[in-house]
Coordinates of C-alpha atoms in Angstrom, one line a residue:
M10 CA 80.0 40.6 109.6
Y11 CA 78.9 39.0 113.2
V12 CA 81.0 36.0 114.4
D13 CA 80.5 33.8 117.7
S14 CA 83.7 34.7 119.6
T15 CA 86.4 37.3 120.1
S16 CA 88.9 34.4 118.9
K17 CA 87.0 34.0 115.7
V18 CA 87.3 38.0 115.1
N19 CA 91.0 37.5 115.6
E20 CA 91.3 34.5 113.1
L21 CA 89.5 36.5 110.4
M22 CA 91.6 39.3 111.1
L23 CA 94.7 37.7 110.4
D24 CA 93.1 35.8 107.4
L25 CA 92.1 39.3 105.8
I26 CA 95.6 40.8 106.8
E27 CA 97.5 37.7 104.7
A28 CA 95.0 38.2 101.7
G29 CA 96.3 41.7 101.7
F30 CA 93.5 43.7 103.0
T31 CA 94.5 47.2 104.7
V32 CA 93.5 47.4 108.5
D33 CA 91.7 50.3 109.6
Y34 CA 91.8 49.4 113.3
E35 CA 92.9 46.2 115.2
P36 CA 90.3 44.5 117.2
R37 CA 89.1 46.0 120.4
Y38 CA 86.1 46.8 122.4
I39 CA 83.7 49.4 121.2
S40 CA 80.2 50.1 122.6
G41 CA 80.1 46.6 123.9
N42 CA 81.2 44.6 120.8
Y43 CA 84.7 43.3 120.1
E44 CA 85.3 44.4 116.5
G45 CA 88.1 45.0 113.9
C46 CA 87.8 46.9 110.6
F47 CA 89.3 46.8 107.1
L48 CA 89.4 49.4 104.5
C49 CA 88.6 48.2 100.9
E50 CA 90.0 49.9 97.8
D51 CA 86.4 51.3 96.8
G52 CA 86.3 53.3 100.1
N53 CA 84.1 50.7 101.8
V54 CA 84.8 48.9 105.0
I55 CA 84.5 45.4 106.4
K56 CA 84.0 45.3 110.2
I57 CA 84.1 41.8 111.9
C58 CA 82.2 41.9 115.1
C59 CA 81.4 39.7 118.3
R60 CA 78.7 40.6 120.8
K61 CA 79.0 39.8 124.1

């Protein structure tokens, strides 16, 4: 999922943590993207990214 700003990444990460999702990794810069990642029960992941 791509969003417009790093602050939006952080907001969505907090919302998903409060909803009970498991954090795979906290927001950080990876290959020019600021992204965070969650694990889902079925083994899939949800990535929230912001491109610079």
